[in-house]
PDB file of C-alpha atoms in Angstrom:
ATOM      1  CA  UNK A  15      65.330-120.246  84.778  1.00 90.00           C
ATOM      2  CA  UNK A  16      63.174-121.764  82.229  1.00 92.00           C
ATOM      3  CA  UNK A  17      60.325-120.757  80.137  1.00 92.00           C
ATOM      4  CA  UNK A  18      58.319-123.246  78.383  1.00 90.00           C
ATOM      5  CA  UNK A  19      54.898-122.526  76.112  1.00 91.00           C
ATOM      6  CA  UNK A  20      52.831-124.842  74.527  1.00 86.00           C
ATOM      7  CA  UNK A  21      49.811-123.392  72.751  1.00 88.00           C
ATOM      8  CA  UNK A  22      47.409-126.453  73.172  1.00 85.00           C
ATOM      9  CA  UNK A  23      47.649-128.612  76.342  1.00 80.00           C
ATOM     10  CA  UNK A  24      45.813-131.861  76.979  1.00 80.00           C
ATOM     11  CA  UNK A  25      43.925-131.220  79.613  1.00 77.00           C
ATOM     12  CA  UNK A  26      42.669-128.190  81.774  1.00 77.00           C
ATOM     13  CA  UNK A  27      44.960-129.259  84.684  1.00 73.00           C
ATOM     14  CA  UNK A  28      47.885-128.455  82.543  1.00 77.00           C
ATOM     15  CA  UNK A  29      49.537-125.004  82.623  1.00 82.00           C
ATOM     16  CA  UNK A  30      50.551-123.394  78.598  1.00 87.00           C
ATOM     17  CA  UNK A  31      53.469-121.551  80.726  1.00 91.00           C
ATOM     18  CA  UNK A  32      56.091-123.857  82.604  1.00 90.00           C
ATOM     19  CA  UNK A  33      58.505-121.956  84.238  1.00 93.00           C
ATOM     20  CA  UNK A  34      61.045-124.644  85.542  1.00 94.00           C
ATOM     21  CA  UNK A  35      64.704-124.155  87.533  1.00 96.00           C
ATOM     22  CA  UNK A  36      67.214-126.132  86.501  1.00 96.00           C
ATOM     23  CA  UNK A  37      70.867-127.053  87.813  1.00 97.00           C
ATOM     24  CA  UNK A  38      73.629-129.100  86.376  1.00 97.00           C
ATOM     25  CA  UNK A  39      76.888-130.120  87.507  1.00 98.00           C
ATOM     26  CA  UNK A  40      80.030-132.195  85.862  1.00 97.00           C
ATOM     27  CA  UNK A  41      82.650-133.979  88.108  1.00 98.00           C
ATOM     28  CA  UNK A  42      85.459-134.867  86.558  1.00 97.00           C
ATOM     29  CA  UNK A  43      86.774-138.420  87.790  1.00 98.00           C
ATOM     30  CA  UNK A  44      89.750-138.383  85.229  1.00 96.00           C
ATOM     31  CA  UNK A  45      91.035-136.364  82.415  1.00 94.00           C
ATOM     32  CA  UNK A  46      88.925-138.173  79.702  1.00 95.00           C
ATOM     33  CA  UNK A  47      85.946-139.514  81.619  1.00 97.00           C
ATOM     34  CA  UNK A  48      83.698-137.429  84.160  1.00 97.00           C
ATOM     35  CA  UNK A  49      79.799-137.964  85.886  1.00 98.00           C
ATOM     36  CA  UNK A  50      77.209-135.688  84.919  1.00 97.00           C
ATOM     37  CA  UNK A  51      73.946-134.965  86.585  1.00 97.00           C
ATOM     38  CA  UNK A  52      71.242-132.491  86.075  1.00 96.00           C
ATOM     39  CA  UNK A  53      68.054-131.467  87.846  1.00 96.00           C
ATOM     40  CA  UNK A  54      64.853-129.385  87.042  1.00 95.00           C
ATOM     41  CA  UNK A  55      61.811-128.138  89.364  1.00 95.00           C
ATOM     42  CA  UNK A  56      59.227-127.349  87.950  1.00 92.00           C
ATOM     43  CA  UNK A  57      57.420-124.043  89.202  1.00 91.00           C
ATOM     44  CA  UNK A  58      53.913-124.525  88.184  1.00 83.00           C
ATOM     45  CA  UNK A  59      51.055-126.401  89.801  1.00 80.00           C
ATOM     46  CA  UNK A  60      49.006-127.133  87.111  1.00 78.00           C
ATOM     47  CA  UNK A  61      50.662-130.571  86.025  1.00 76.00           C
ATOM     48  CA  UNK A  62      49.656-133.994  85.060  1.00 73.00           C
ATOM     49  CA  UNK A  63      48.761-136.103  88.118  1.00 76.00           C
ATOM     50  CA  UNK A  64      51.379-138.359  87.159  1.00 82.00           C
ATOM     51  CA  UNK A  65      54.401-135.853  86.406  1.00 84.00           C
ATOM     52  CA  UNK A  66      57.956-135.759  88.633  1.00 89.00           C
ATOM     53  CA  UNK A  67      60.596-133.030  88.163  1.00 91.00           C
ATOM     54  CA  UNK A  68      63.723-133.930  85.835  1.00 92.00           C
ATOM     55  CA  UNK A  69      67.035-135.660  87.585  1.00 94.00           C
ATOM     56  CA  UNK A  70      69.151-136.839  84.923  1.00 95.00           C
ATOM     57  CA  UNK A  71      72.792-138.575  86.128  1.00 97.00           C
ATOM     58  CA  UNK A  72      75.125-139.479  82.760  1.00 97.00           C
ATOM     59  CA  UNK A  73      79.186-140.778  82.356  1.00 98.00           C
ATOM     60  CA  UNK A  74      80.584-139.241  79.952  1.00 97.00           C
ATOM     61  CA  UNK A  75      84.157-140.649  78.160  1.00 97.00           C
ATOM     62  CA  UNK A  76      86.238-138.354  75.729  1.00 94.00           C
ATOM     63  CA  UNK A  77      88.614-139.783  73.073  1.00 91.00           C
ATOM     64  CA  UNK A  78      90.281-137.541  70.672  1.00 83.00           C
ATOM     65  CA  UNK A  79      87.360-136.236  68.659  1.00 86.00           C
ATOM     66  CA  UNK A  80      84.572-138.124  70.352  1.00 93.00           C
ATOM     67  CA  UNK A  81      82.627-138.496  73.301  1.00 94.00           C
ATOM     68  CA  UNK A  82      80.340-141.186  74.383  1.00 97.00           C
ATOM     69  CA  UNK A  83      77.402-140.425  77.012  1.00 96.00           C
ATOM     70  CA  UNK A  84      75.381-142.991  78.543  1.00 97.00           C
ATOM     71  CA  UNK A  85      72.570-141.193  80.915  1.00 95.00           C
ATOM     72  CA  UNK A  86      70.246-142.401  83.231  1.00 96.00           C
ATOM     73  CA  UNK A  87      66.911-140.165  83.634  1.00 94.00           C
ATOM     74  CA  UNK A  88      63.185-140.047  84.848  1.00 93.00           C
ATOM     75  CA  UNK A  89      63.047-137.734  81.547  1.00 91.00           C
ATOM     76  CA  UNK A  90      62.273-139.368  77.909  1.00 88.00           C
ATOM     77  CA  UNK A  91      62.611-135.810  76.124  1.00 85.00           C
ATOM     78  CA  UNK A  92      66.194-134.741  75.104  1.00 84.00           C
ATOM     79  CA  UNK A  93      65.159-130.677  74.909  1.00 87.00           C
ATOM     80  CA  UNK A  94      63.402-128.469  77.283  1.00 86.00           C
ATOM     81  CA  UNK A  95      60.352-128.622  75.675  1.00 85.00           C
ATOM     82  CA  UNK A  96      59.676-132.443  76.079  1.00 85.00           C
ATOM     83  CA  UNK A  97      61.457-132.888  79.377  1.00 87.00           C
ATOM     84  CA  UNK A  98      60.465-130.076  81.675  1.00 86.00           C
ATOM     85  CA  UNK A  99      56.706-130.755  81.242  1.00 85.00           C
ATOM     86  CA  UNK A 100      56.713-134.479  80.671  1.00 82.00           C
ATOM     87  CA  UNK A 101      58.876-136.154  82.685  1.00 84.00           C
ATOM     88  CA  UNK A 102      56.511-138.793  83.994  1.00 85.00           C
ATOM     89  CA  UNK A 103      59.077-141.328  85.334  1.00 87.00           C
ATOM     90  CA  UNK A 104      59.875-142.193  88.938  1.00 88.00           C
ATOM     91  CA  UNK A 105      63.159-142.284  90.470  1.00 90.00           C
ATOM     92  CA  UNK A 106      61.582-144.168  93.615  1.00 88.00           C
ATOM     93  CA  UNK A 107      59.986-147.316  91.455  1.00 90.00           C
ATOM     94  CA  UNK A 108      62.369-147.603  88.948  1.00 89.00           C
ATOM     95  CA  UNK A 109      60.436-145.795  86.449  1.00 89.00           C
ATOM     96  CA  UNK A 110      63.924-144.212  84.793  1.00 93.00           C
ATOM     97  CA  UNK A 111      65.430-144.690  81.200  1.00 93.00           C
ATOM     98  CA  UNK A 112      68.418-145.489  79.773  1.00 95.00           C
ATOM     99  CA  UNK A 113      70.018-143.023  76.882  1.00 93.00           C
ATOM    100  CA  UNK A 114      73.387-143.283  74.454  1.00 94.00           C
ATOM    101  CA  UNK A 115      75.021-140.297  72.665  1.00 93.00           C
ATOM    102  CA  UNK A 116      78.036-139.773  70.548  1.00 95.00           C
ATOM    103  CA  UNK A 117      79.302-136.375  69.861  1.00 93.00           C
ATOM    104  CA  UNK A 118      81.760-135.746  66.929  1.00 92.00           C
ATOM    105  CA  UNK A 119      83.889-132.449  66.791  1.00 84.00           C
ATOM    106  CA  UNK A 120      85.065-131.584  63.251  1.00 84.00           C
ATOM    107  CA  UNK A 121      87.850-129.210  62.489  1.00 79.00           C
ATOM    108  CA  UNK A 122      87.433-127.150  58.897  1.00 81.00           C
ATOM    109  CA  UNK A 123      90.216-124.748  59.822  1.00 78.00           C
ATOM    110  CA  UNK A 124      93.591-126.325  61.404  1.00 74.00           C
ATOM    111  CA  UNK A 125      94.448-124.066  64.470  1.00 72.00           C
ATOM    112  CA  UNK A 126      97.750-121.578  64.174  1.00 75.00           C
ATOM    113  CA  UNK A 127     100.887-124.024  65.136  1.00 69.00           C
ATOM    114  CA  UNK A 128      99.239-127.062  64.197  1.00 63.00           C
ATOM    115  CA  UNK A 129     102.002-129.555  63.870  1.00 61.00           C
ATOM    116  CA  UNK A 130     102.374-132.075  61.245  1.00 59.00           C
TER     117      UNK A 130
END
Protein backbone atom coordinates (compact mmCIF):
# COMPACT_ATOMS: atom_id res chain seq x y z
CA UNK A 1 0.00 0.00 0.00
CA UNK A 2 0.60 3.55 -0.67
CA UNK A 3 0.19 6.75 1.09
CA UNK A 4 0.38 9.92 -0.72
CA UNK A 5 -0.25 13.72 0.87
CA UNK A 6 -0.24 16.79 -0.79
CA UNK A 7 -1.04 19.81 1.35
CA UNK A 8 -2.68 22.03 -1.43
CA UNK A 9 -4.70 20.34 -4.23
CA UNK A 10 -6.11 22.04 -7.30
CA UNK A 11 -9.38 21.63 -7.02
CA UNK A 12 -12.08 20.50 -4.40
CA UNK A 13 -12.64 17.21 -6.33
CA UNK A 14 -9.18 16.22 -5.43
CA UNK A 15 -8.44 14.15 -2.30
CA UNK A 16 -4.90 15.57 0.01
CA UNK A 17 -4.71 11.64 0.99
CA UNK A 18 -4.19 9.04 -1.95
CA UNK A 19 -3.97 5.79 -0.74
CA UNK A 20 -3.03 3.70 -3.93
CA UNK A 21 -2.14 -0.38 -4.31
CA UNK A 22 0.46 -1.13 -6.30
CA UNK A 23 1.98 -4.46 -7.90
CA UNK A 24 5.05 -5.13 -9.90
CA UNK A 25 6.45 -8.02 -11.52
CA UNK A 26 9.93 -8.83 -13.54
CA UNK A 27 10.14 -11.78 -16.06
CA UNK A 28 13.23 -12.68 -16.92
CA UNK A 29 13.48 -13.62 -20.78
CA UNK A 30 17.35 -14.22 -20.55
CA UNK A 31 20.13 -13.85 -18.14
CA UNK A 32 20.91 -10.16 -19.06
CA UNK A 33 17.62 -8.86 -20.43
CA UNK A 34 14.06 -9.28 -18.69
CA UNK A 35 10.24 -7.36 -19.12
CA UNK A 36 9.06 -5.35 -16.40
CA UNK A 37 5.60 -4.15 -15.67
CA UNK A 38 3.98 -2.39 -12.85
CA UNK A 39 0.47 -1.38 -11.86
CA UNK A 40 -1.23 1.02 -9.29
CA UNK A 41 -5.08 1.52 -8.22
CA UNK A 42 -5.80 4.15 -6.85
CA UNK A 43 -8.21 3.94 -3.70
CA UNK A 44 -9.73 7.29 -3.54
CA UNK A 45 -12.66 8.81 -5.37
CA UNK A 46 -11.95 12.20 -5.26
CA UNK A 47 -9.76 12.44 -8.56
CA UNK A 48 -9.41 14.58 -11.55
CA UNK A 49 -12.11 13.80 -14.15
CA UNK A 50 -9.47 12.98 -16.44
CA UNK A 51 -7.12 10.64 -14.20
CA UNK A 52 -6.44 6.58 -15.00
CA UNK A 53 -4.57 4.30 -12.57
CA UNK A 54 -0.69 3.66 -13.31
CA UNK A 55 0.34 0.50 -15.75
CA UNK A 56 3.82 0.88 -16.57
CA UNK A 57 5.48 -2.18 -18.94
CA UNK A 58 9.61 -1.57 -19.37
CA UNK A 59 12.71 -4.03 -21.02
CA UNK A 60 15.29 -3.90 -19.18
CA UNK A 61 19.11 -5.09 -20.58
CA UNK A 62 22.11 -5.62 -18.07
CA UNK A 63 25.78 -5.38 -19.17
CA UNK A 64 28.48 -5.61 -16.68
CA UNK A 65 27.94 -2.48 -14.64
CA UNK A 66 24.99 -1.05 -16.50
CA UNK A 67 21.54 -1.38 -17.27
CA UNK A 68 19.45 0.24 -19.84
CA UNK A 69 15.48 0.59 -19.32
CA UNK A 70 13.22 1.71 -21.90
CA UNK A 71 9.44 1.88 -20.33
CA UNK A 72 6.28 2.41 -21.73
CA UNK A 73 3.58 4.12 -19.26
CA UNK A 74 0.20 6.08 -18.96
CA UNK A 75 2.38 7.74 -16.00
CA UNK A 76 4.71 10.98 -16.71
CA UNK A 77 5.97 11.05 -12.92
CA UNK A 78 9.01 8.79 -12.08
CA UNK A 79 8.12 8.75 -7.98
CA UNK A 80 5.01 8.05 -6.14
CA UNK A 81 4.20 11.36 -5.59
CA UNK A 82 3.77 12.48 -9.30
CA UNK A 83 2.53 9.18 -10.65
CA UNK A 84 -0.07 7.82 -8.30
CA UNK A 85 -2.18 11.03 -8.42
CA UNK A 86 -1.43 12.24 -11.91
CA UNK A 87 -1.36 9.75 -14.22
CA UNK A 88 -3.68 11.28 -16.78
CA UNK A 89 -2.77 9.11 -19.83
CA UNK A 90 -4.85 6.44 -21.53
CA UNK A 91 -3.81 3.06 -22.34
CA UNK A 92 -7.04 2.68 -24.65
CA UNK A 93 -6.22 5.95 -27.05
CA UNK A 94 -2.75 5.83 -27.07
CA UNK A 95 -2.32 8.43 -24.56
CA UNK A 96 1.09 6.52 -23.08
CA UNK A 97 4.80 7.79 -22.95
CA UNK A 98 7.91 6.66 -23.77
CA UNK A 99 10.91 6.73 -20.94
CA UNK A 100 14.97 5.83 -21.07
CA UNK A 101 17.13 5.07 -17.98
CA UNK A 102 20.66 4.05 -17.38
CA UNK A 103 21.72 2.77 -14.08
CA UNK A 104 25.48 2.65 -13.13
CA UNK A 105 26.71 0.41 -10.16
CA UNK A 106 30.06 1.57 -8.70
CA UNK A 107 32.26 -0.55 -6.56
CA UNK A 108 34.49 1.55 -3.74
CA UNK A 109 35.44 -1.64 -1.94
CA UNK A 110 36.63 -4.78 -4.20
CA UNK A 111 34.72 -7.87 -2.77
CA UNK A 112 36.91 -10.70 -0.68
CA UNK A 113 38.48 -13.07 -3.63
CA UNK A 114 38.34 -10.56 -6.18
CA UNK A 115 40.63 -11.83 -8.85
CA UNK A 116 43.04 -9.87 -10.78
Amino acid sequence: PSLVHRNLVETPQDDNNIWALGAGGRFLLTKHTSIDAEYFYVLSKKMAANFHNSFSVGFNIETGGHVFQLYVSNSQGIIGQNFIPGSVGNWLKGDVLIGFNITRTFVLQKPKGFQK
